Amino acid sequence: MARICVIGIGDAGIKMADRVPAGAGEDVVRIAINTDRRSLERSSAAVKLAIGSARTGGLGTGGDVETGRLAAEDDEHLIRESVSGADMILAAVGLGGGCGTGAASVVLRNAGETGAITFMFATLPFPFEGPQAREAADHALAELQKQAGIVLAIPNERMASFVGDGKVADTFDGVNRVIGSGIGALYRLITKPGYLNLDLPALRKCLGGESGLGSMAVAEAEGAGRGEQIVRQLVDNPMTDSGAALTGARSILVGILGGRDLAIQDVGTVFAAVKERAPRDCPMWTGTAIDDDWNGRITAVLIFTDRWKDVGEQAQLNHGRSLLAAKKTQRGQKAEQGRFSFEPFDRGRFKDVDPTIQDGIDLDEPTYCRRRIRIEK
Ligand SMILES: Nc1nc2c(ncn2[C@@H]2O[C@H](COP(=O)(O)OP(=O)(O)OP(=O)(O)O)[C@@H](O)[C@H]2O)c(=O)[nH]1
Ligand SMILES: [Mg+2]
């Protein structure tokens, strides 16, 4: 039986993790990590790690990322212990504050060292939170990407436009619920029986053991026509840029969680709709899980790598590459040659200069590495 850890880091991360629907008899360890004791007290997590108490006196960091990082390092042994032996780690953080933003990479580093499959669900701050929050979030995102695991960047604004009714509290709560629901669906794909199984080795293969940046969309539907409802929600979703983001995806994972009444037709409808929008050569992993608590409803989780904002360019690149490949073959050259690898790049004489970070992306890294574009040598 796979051992699963769900971790919330900082206030927002803890709220998201608390919204992961609990299942009867599940062996999932829920962990909350914060400098702020009051937030820990409010959480329903079974394991609560108060970090950096000597630094913050049990309060928040007041948006100080460095304090957040140092607090996590002060108590790194607790973090390491709490994740040891896990097979799958799903962590949530709201980037833009101090504790979560600083502590997330320490948590991810320790998670990576366990060898577990790790997903970090990281929301990005609203534009109105100001450039400082945005910059801190971008830096943290770039750091997180260097660690093992898949980092899912979820702009709060995008998600909010999908779930919100415009009121701040309801909107945040809506975002937390959707992310919590996605996390729950993802680990249930591994822990619950399904007819199209996505087990840990398959998931490992799907993620290729690489670290990467991805996006996530979640859809939930009940009653008649669930399959079509899910498709509409996934396609008419700002997280997939109304479906356009899928056209530039590097790899796709689609999981469907339903009850005993999950219909083959609904599963087929959803998988086909995603496949239709994905590049023809894009690897796609699909899985279903059956949970009695989901009778009469479906939750679908869609994870894809390559961000929506790169879609236009990526689609053009894909097109350009296929034209190039066609030309080469025409000239009678071998289509199969060695490829440039994605090894860490050398900054050379710029090694002491601050990297150029934009939207969490290190622009100094060669584009083909950043986007994982396979280039023929
Ligand atoms: N999705 C979601 N995001 C939130 C919520 N509350 C805050 N945020 C976002 O998460 C970011 C970090 O906020 P917090 O989690 O409160 O900050 P923290 O990590 O506890 O950091 P400090 O309190 O400064 O030590 C903010 O900049 C917001 O963008 C929430 O309930 N849900
Ligand atoms: Mg806080």
Short mmCIF file of C-alpha atoms and ligand atoms in Angstrom, two decimals:
data_model
loop_
_atom_site.label_atom_id
_atom_site.label_comp_id
_atom_site.label_asym_id
_atom_site.label_seq_id
_atom_site.Cartn_x
_atom_site.Cartn_y
_atom_site.Cartn_z
CA MET A 1 0.00 0.00 0.00
CA ALA A 2 1.44 3.34 -1.06
CA ARG A 3 2.16 5.73 1.77
CA ILE A 4 0.79 9.19 1.01
CA CYS A 5 1.58 12.52 2.68
CA VAL A 6 -0.53 15.63 2.16
CA ILE A 7 1.29 18.74 3.38
CA GLY A 8 0.09 22.32 3.79
CA ILE A 9 2.80 24.99 4.13
CA GLY A 10 2.01 28.49 5.44
CA ASP A 11 -1.53 29.77 6.07
CA ALA A 12 -2.84 29.38 2.53
CA GLY A 13 -1.17 26.00 1.98
CA ILE A 14 -2.69 24.68 5.18
CA LYS A 15 -6.15 25.88 4.16
CA MET A 16 -5.82 24.16 0.78
CA ALA A 17 -4.58 20.92 2.35
CA ASP A 18 -7.43 21.05 4.87
CA ARG A 19 -9.88 21.05 1.95
CA VAL A 20 -8.64 17.70 0.63
CA PRO A 21 -11.72 15.50 1.12
CA ALA A 22 -11.02 12.88 3.77
CA GLY A 23 -11.89 9.28 3.04
CA ALA A 24 -12.87 6.57 5.50
CA GLY A 25 -10.09 4.16 6.41
CA GLU A 26 -7.49 6.00 4.37
CA ASP A 27 -3.88 5.79 5.29
CA VAL A 28 -2.93 9.35 4.44
CA VAL A 29 -0.71 11.40 6.72
CA ARG A 30 -1.82 15.03 6.83
CA ILE A 31 0.84 17.50 7.85
CA ALA A 32 0.59 21.25 8.48
CA ILE A 33 3.75 23.38 8.59
CA ASN A 34 3.82 27.00 9.71
CA THR A 35 5.60 29.47 11.96
CA ASP A 36 2.16 30.71 12.99
CA ARG A 37 0.73 28.65 15.85
CA ARG A 38 -2.79 29.98 15.48
CA SER A 39 -3.00 28.75 11.92
CA LEU A 40 -1.74 25.35 13.07
CA GLU A 41 -4.36 25.23 15.82
CA ARG A 42 -7.14 25.88 13.29
CA SER A 43 -5.92 23.12 10.96
CA SER A 44 -7.42 19.64 10.91
CA ALA A 45 -4.02 18.07 10.07
CA ALA A 46 -2.92 15.16 12.24
CA VAL A 47 0.70 16.28 12.33
CA LYS A 48 1.42 19.94 13.06
CA LEU A 49 4.94 21.24 12.73
CA ALA A 50 5.55 24.61 14.37
CA ILE A 51 8.75 25.78 12.71
CA GLY A 52 11.15 28.57 13.66
CA SER A 53 9.46 29.33 16.99
CA ALA A 54 12.59 31.03 18.29
CA ARG A 55 12.56 33.37 15.30
CA THR A 56 8.93 34.40 15.12
CA GLY A 57 7.66 33.67 18.64
CA GLY A 58 4.91 31.52 17.13
CA LEU A 59 3.62 34.24 14.79
CA GLY A 60 3.67 34.66 11.01
CA THR A 61 6.77 36.06 9.35
CA GLY A 62 5.01 39.23 8.16
CA GLY A 63 5.84 38.43 4.54
CA ASP A 64 9.55 37.83 5.18
CA VAL A 65 10.60 35.01 2.86
CA GLU A 66 14.09 34.68 4.33
CA THR A 67 12.61 34.17 7.81
CA GLY A 68 10.30 31.53 6.35
CA ARG A 69 13.24 29.68 4.82
CA LEU A 70 15.37 29.90 7.95
CA ALA A 71 12.44 28.78 10.11
CA ALA A 72 12.11 25.64 7.96
CA GLU A 73 15.86 25.04 8.12
CA ASP A 74 15.82 25.43 11.92
CA ASP A 75 13.41 22.52 12.11
CA GLU A 76 14.41 20.66 9.00
CA HIS A 77 14.85 17.44 10.97
CA LEU A 78 11.14 17.53 11.87
CA ILE A 79 10.22 18.01 8.22
CA ARG A 80 12.52 15.18 7.15
CA GLU A 81 11.12 12.85 9.78
CA SER A 82 7.52 13.62 8.88
CA VAL A 83 7.98 12.69 5.21
CA SER A 84 10.31 9.74 5.66
CA GLY A 85 8.98 6.52 4.17
CA ALA A 86 6.43 8.26 1.95
CA ASP A 87 5.81 7.01 -1.59
CA MET A 88 3.86 10.03 -2.73
CA ILE A 89 3.95 13.55 -1.34
CA LEU A 90 1.42 16.21 -2.27
CA ALA A 91 2.21 19.64 -0.85
CA ALA A 92 0.30 22.91 -1.15
CA VAL A 93 1.55 26.45 -0.68
CA GLY A 94 0.33 29.96 -1.44
CA LEU A 95 3.34 31.84 -2.81
CA GLY A 96 3.52 35.56 -2.04
CA GLY A 97 3.74 35.59 1.78
CA GLY A 98 6.75 34.80 3.96
CA CYS A 99 6.50 31.44 5.65
CA GLY A 100 5.13 29.30 2.84
CA THR A 101 7.21 31.02 0.16
CA GLY A 102 10.42 30.55 2.14
CA ALA A 103 9.72 27.10 3.58
CA ALA A 104 8.33 25.41 0.45
CA SER A 105 11.69 24.68 -1.18
CA VAL A 106 13.06 23.26 2.09
CA VAL A 107 10.05 20.94 2.27
CA LEU A 108 10.41 19.98 -1.40
CA ARG A 109 14.12 19.29 -0.98
CA ASN A 110 13.42 16.90 1.89
CA ALA A 111 10.56 15.32 -0.01
CA GLY A 112 12.87 14.78 -2.99
CA GLU A 113 15.43 13.07 -0.80
CA THR A 114 12.91 10.40 0.20
CA GLY A 115 12.62 9.34 -3.43
CA ALA A 116 8.84 9.78 -3.25
CA ILE A 117 6.85 11.11 -6.19
CA THR A 118 6.25 14.71 -5.26
CA PHE A 119 3.73 17.28 -6.40
CA MET A 120 3.88 20.86 -5.18
CA PHE A 121 0.66 22.82 -5.72
CA ALA A 122 1.75 26.46 -5.63
CA THR A 123 -0.68 29.34 -6.08
CA LEU A 124 0.67 32.63 -7.44
CA PRO A 125 -0.46 35.91 -5.90
CA PHE A 126 -3.15 38.18 -7.33
CA PRO A 127 -1.78 41.15 -9.31
CA PHE A 128 -3.30 43.51 -6.72
CA GLU A 129 -0.97 42.06 -4.07
CA GLY A 130 1.77 44.17 -5.64
CA PRO A 131 5.09 43.60 -7.38
CA GLN A 132 6.88 42.52 -4.20
CA ALA A 133 4.62 39.53 -3.63
CA ARG A 134 4.83 38.67 -7.31
CA GLU A 135 8.63 38.88 -7.35
CA ALA A 136 8.96 36.78 -4.22
CA ALA A 137 6.60 34.21 -5.72
CA ASP A 138 8.52 34.15 -9.01
CA HIS A 139 11.83 33.58 -7.25
CA ALA A 140 10.35 30.85 -5.09
CA LEU A 141 8.83 29.17 -8.13
CA ALA A 142 12.20 29.15 -9.88
CA GLU A 143 13.77 27.63 -6.74
CA LEU A 144 11.06 25.00 -6.47
CA GLN A 145 11.60 23.97 -10.08
CA LYS A 146 15.19 23.11 -9.28
CA GLN A 147 14.02 20.52 -6.74
CA ALA A 148 12.78 17.07 -7.59
CA GLY A 149 9.13 16.73 -8.39
CA ILE A 150 6.39 18.40 -10.36
CA VAL A 151 5.53 21.96 -9.42
CA LEU A 152 2.05 23.01 -10.42
CA ALA A 153 1.84 26.78 -10.79
CA ILE A 154 -1.70 27.95 -10.19
CA PRO A 155 -2.27 31.68 -10.63
CA ASN A 156 -4.86 32.58 -7.97
CA GLU A 157 -6.45 35.04 -10.35
CA ARG A 158 -7.05 32.43 -13.05
CA MET A 159 -8.47 29.91 -10.65
CA ALA A 160 -10.60 32.59 -8.96
CA SER A 161 -12.18 33.68 -12.22
CA PHE A 162 -13.44 30.13 -12.53
CA VAL A 163 -14.73 29.52 -9.01
CA GLY A 164 -15.32 32.88 -7.44
CA ASP A 165 -18.47 34.87 -6.87
CA GLY A 166 -16.36 38.01 -6.49
CA LYS A 167 -16.29 38.03 -2.69
CA VAL A 168 -12.81 37.68 -1.27
CA ALA A 169 -13.52 35.05 1.39
CA ASP A 170 -15.73 32.93 -0.87
CA THR A 171 -13.26 33.19 -3.71
CA PHE A 172 -10.28 32.05 -1.65
CA ASP A 173 -12.39 29.31 -0.17
CA GLY A 174 -13.50 28.26 -3.65
CA VAL A 175 -9.89 28.10 -4.87
CA ASN A 176 -8.89 26.09 -1.80
CA ARG A 177 -11.75 23.68 -2.35
CA VAL A 178 -10.87 23.10 -6.02
CA ILE A 179 -7.17 22.58 -5.28
CA GLY A 180 -8.03 20.33 -2.32
CA SER A 181 -10.32 18.36 -4.57
CA GLY A 182 -7.58 17.98 -7.22
CA ILE A 183 -5.08 16.77 -4.62
CA GLY A 184 -7.60 14.25 -3.27
CA ALA A 185 -8.43 12.94 -6.75
CA LEU A 186 -4.75 12.60 -7.61
CA TYR A 187 -3.78 10.42 -4.68
CA ARG A 188 -6.97 8.38 -4.91
CA LEU A 189 -5.86 7.39 -8.42
CA ILE A 190 -3.04 5.56 -6.70
CA THR A 191 -4.75 4.30 -3.57
CA LYS A 192 -8.19 3.26 -4.86
CA PRO A 193 -9.01 0.41 -7.20
CA GLY A 194 -9.69 1.46 -10.77
CA TYR A 195 -10.29 -0.18 -14.08
CA LEU A 196 -7.66 1.85 -15.87
CA ASN A 197 -4.98 1.74 -13.27
CA LEU A 198 -2.48 4.46 -12.75
CA ASP A 199 -0.08 2.99 -10.24
CA LEU A 200 3.09 4.47 -8.83
CA PRO A 201 5.43 2.95 -11.45
CA ALA A 202 3.16 4.29 -14.22
CA LEU A 203 3.10 7.71 -12.61
CA ARG A 204 6.87 7.66 -12.28
CA LYS A 205 7.14 6.83 -15.96
CA CYS A 206 4.70 9.56 -16.82
CA LEU A 207 6.74 12.13 -14.98
CA GLY A 208 9.94 10.65 -16.34
CA GLY A 209 11.77 11.18 -13.06
CA GLU A 210 12.33 14.77 -14.15
CA SER A 211 11.43 17.88 -12.29
CA GLY A 212 9.18 20.23 -14.13
CA LEU A 213 6.61 22.95 -14.10
CA GLY A 214 3.02 22.16 -14.88
CA SER A 215 -0.54 23.38 -14.69
CA MET A 216 -3.63 21.78 -13.28
CA ALA A 217 -7.31 21.95 -13.99
CA VAL A 218 -9.99 20.26 -11.92
CA ALA A 219 -13.59 19.59 -12.85
CA GLU A 220 -16.45 18.22 -10.77
CA ALA A 221 -19.86 17.12 -11.94
CA GLU A 222 -22.92 15.33 -10.63
CA GLY A 223 -26.05 13.88 -12.15
CA ALA A 224 -26.86 13.18 -15.77
CA GLY A 225 -24.39 13.98 -18.52
CA ARG A 226 -21.43 14.03 -16.12
CA GLY A 227 -18.90 13.27 -18.86
CA GLU A 228 -20.03 16.20 -21.01
CA GLN A 229 -20.17 18.48 -17.98
CA ILE A 230 -16.57 17.57 -17.13
CA VAL A 231 -15.41 18.21 -20.69
CA ARG A 232 -17.13 21.60 -20.74
CA GLN A 233 -15.52 22.55 -17.44
CA LEU A 234 -12.04 21.42 -18.49
CA VAL A 235 -12.23 23.14 -21.82
CA ASP A 236 -14.06 26.24 -20.68
CA ASN A 237 -11.45 26.74 -18.00
CA PRO A 238 -8.96 29.55 -17.56
CA MET A 239 -6.42 27.03 -16.26
CA THR A 240 -6.32 25.40 -19.71
CA ASP A 241 -6.65 28.76 -21.43
CA SER A 242 -10.01 27.55 -22.75
CA GLY A 243 -8.39 24.33 -23.94
CA ALA A 244 -5.68 26.13 -25.98
CA ALA A 245 -2.94 25.31 -23.46
CA LEU A 246 -3.33 21.62 -24.23
CA THR A 247 -2.18 22.15 -27.79
CA GLY A 248 1.31 22.92 -26.47
CA ALA A 249 1.46 20.28 -23.74
CA ARG A 250 4.61 18.24 -23.30
CA SER A 251 2.89 15.52 -21.34
CA ILE A 252 -0.60 15.09 -19.97
CA LEU A 253 -2.07 13.17 -17.09
CA VAL A 254 -5.85 12.76 -16.83
CA GLY A 255 -7.37 11.10 -13.82
CA ILE A 256 -11.05 10.41 -13.28
CA LEU A 257 -12.48 9.61 -9.88
CA GLY A 258 -16.01 8.27 -9.70
CA GLY A 259 -18.29 5.91 -7.80
CA ARG A 260 -19.33 2.36 -8.71
CA ASP A 261 -21.69 3.95 -11.21
CA LEU A 262 -18.84 5.53 -13.20
CA ALA A 263 -19.84 4.99 -16.83
CA ILE A 264 -17.36 3.85 -19.47
CA GLN A 265 -18.94 6.35 -21.81
CA ASP A 266 -18.20 9.27 -19.47
CA VAL A 267 -14.59 8.14 -19.13
CA GLY A 268 -14.25 7.83 -22.91
CA THR A 269 -15.82 11.23 -23.52
CA VAL A 270 -13.38 12.97 -21.18
CA PHE A 271 -10.24 11.17 -22.39
CA ALA A 272 -11.19 11.71 -26.05
CA ALA A 273 -11.84 15.43 -25.54
CA VAL A 274 -8.41 15.93 -23.96
CA LYS A 275 -6.63 13.80 -26.54
CA GLU A 276 -8.28 15.67 -29.39
CA ARG A 277 -6.74 18.93 -28.16
CA ALA A 278 -3.27 17.57 -27.36
CA PRO A 279 -0.38 17.43 -29.84
CA ARG A 280 -0.45 14.12 -31.69
CA ASP A 281 2.87 12.93 -30.22
CA CYS A 282 2.15 14.13 -26.69
CA PRO A 283 2.41 11.29 -24.16
CA MET A 284 -0.83 10.99 -22.24
CA TRP A 285 -1.43 8.96 -19.11
CA THR A 286 -4.94 8.16 -18.01
CA GLY A 287 -6.37 6.50 -14.97
CA THR A 288 -9.65 5.93 -13.19
CA ALA A 289 -10.31 5.28 -9.54
CA ILE A 290 -13.47 4.06 -7.89
CA ASP A 291 -14.47 5.38 -4.48
CA ASP A 292 -17.89 4.62 -2.98
CA ASP A 293 -18.06 8.17 -1.65
CA TRP A 294 -18.16 9.37 -5.29
CA ASN A 295 -21.38 7.59 -6.31
CA GLY A 296 -23.39 9.94 -8.51
CA ARG A 297 -20.49 12.29 -9.16
CA ILE A 298 -17.14 12.60 -10.93
CA THR A 299 -14.00 14.55 -10.17
CA ALA A 300 -11.50 14.87 -13.00
CA VAL A 301 -7.98 16.13 -12.59
CA LEU A 302 -5.93 17.22 -15.56
CA ILE A 303 -2.22 17.90 -15.16
CA PHE A 304 -0.13 19.07 -18.05
CA THR A 305 3.40 20.36 -18.32
CA ASP A 306 4.35 23.50 -20.22
CA ARG A 307 2.63 26.57 -19.11
CA TRP A 308 -0.33 28.23 -20.74
CA LYS A 309 1.56 31.43 -21.28
CA ASP A 310 4.05 29.72 -23.58
CA VAL A 311 1.39 28.10 -25.67
CA GLY A 312 1.49 30.35 -28.72
CA GLU A 313 5.22 30.17 -29.04
CA GLN A 314 5.35 26.48 -28.20
CA ALA A 315 2.74 25.64 -30.81
CA GLN A 316 4.78 27.55 -33.38
CA LEU A 317 7.93 25.77 -32.29
CA ASN A 318 6.24 22.40 -32.58
CA HIS A 319 5.03 23.32 -36.03
CA GLY A 320 8.47 24.57 -37.03
CA ARG A 321 10.11 21.42 -35.74
CA SER A 322 7.81 19.12 -37.63
CA LEU A 323 8.44 21.09 -40.84
CA LEU A 324 12.17 20.77 -40.21
CA ALA A 325 11.90 17.05 -39.58
CA ALA A 326 9.90 16.63 -42.78
CA LYS A 327 12.53 18.54 -44.77
CA LYS A 328 15.38 16.49 -43.32
CA THR A 329 13.68 13.24 -44.19
CA GLN A 330 13.02 14.53 -47.70
CA ARG A 331 16.71 15.15 -48.13
CA GLY A 332 17.31 11.55 -47.19
CA GLN A 333 18.93 12.33 -43.85
CA LYS A 334 18.42 10.09 -40.90
CA ALA A 335 15.57 11.34 -38.72
CA GLU A 336 17.03 9.65 -35.67
CA GLN A 337 20.13 11.34 -34.34
CA GLY A 338 21.57 12.16 -30.97
CA ARG A 339 19.82 14.84 -28.94
CA PHE A 340 21.01 17.63 -26.75
CA SER A 341 20.50 16.69 -23.17
CA PHE A 342 18.74 18.74 -20.50
CA GLU A 343 21.66 18.74 -18.12
CA PRO A 344 22.05 21.77 -15.82
CA PHE A 345 23.61 24.57 -17.81
CA ASP A 346 26.81 26.34 -16.95
CA ARG A 347 26.51 30.08 -16.26
CA GLY A 348 30.21 30.53 -17.13
CA ARG A 349 31.43 34.02 -16.39
CA PHE A 350 27.90 35.08 -15.40
CA LYS A 351 27.85 32.69 -12.48
CA ASP A 352 28.00 35.49 -9.87
CA VAL A 353 25.32 37.60 -11.55
CA ASP A 354 21.68 37.42 -10.40
CA PRO A 355 19.62 35.27 -12.77
CA THR A 356 16.98 36.97 -14.93
CA ILE A 357 13.77 35.67 -13.45
CA GLN A 358 10.44 36.44 -15.08
CA ASP A 359 7.19 34.81 -14.01
CA GLY A 360 9.21 32.26 -12.08
CA ILE A 361 11.23 31.30 -15.14
CA ASP A 362 14.99 31.64 -15.35
CA LEU A 363 15.43 33.31 -18.73
CA ASP A 364 19.18 32.69 -18.70
CA GLU A 365 18.60 28.98 -19.05
CA PRO A 366 18.68 27.95 -22.72
CA THR A 367 15.13 27.90 -24.07
CA TYR A 368 15.30 24.28 -25.21
CA CYS A 369 16.24 23.19 -21.65
CA ARG A 370 13.60 25.39 -20.02
CA ARG A 371 10.87 24.09 -22.24
CA ARG A 372 12.30 20.60 -22.48
CA ILE A 373 12.28 20.80 -26.25
CA ARG A 374 14.11 17.87 -27.76
CA ILE A 375 16.62 19.25 -30.24
CA GLU A 376 18.42 17.04 -32.71
CA LYS A 377 22.18 17.46 -32.58
N1 LIG B 1 -5.54 29.87 -2.70
C1 LIG B 1 -5.39 30.66 -1.64
N2 LIG B 1 -4.44 31.57 -1.62
C2 LIG B 1 -4.32 32.34 -0.52
C3 LIG B 1 -5.18 32.24 0.61
N3 LIG B 1 -4.79 33.15 1.53
C4 LIG B 1 -3.73 33.79 1.00
N4 LIG B 1 -3.45 33.31 -0.23
C5 LIG B 1 -2.33 33.60 -1.13
O1 LIG B 1 -1.19 33.01 -0.57
C6 LIG B 1 -0.14 33.95 -0.43
C7 LIG B 1 0.58 33.69 0.89
O2 LIG B 1 -0.28 33.97 1.97
P1 LIG B 1 -0.18 33.21 3.36
O3 LIG B 1 -0.22 31.74 3.12
O4 LIG B 1 -1.20 33.81 4.25
O5 LIG B 1 1.28 33.62 3.83
P2 LIG B 1 2.24 32.74 4.75
O6 LIG B 1 2.97 31.76 3.91
O7 LIG B 1 1.50 32.23 5.93
O8 LIG B 1 3.33 33.83 5.13
P3 LIG B 1 3.43 34.85 6.37
O9 LIG B 1 2.10 34.90 7.05
O10 LIG B 1 3.83 36.13 5.71
O11 LIG B 1 4.50 34.29 7.22
C8 LIG B 1 -0.81 35.31 -0.52
O12 LIG B 1 0.06 36.20 -1.14
C9 LIG B 1 -2.04 35.05 -1.36
O13 LIG B 1 -1.75 35.19 -2.74
C10 LIG B 1 -6.19 31.24 0.57
O14 LIG B 1 -6.98 31.03 1.48
N5 LIG B 1 -6.24 30.49 -0.58
MG MG B 2 0.97 33.36 7.72
#
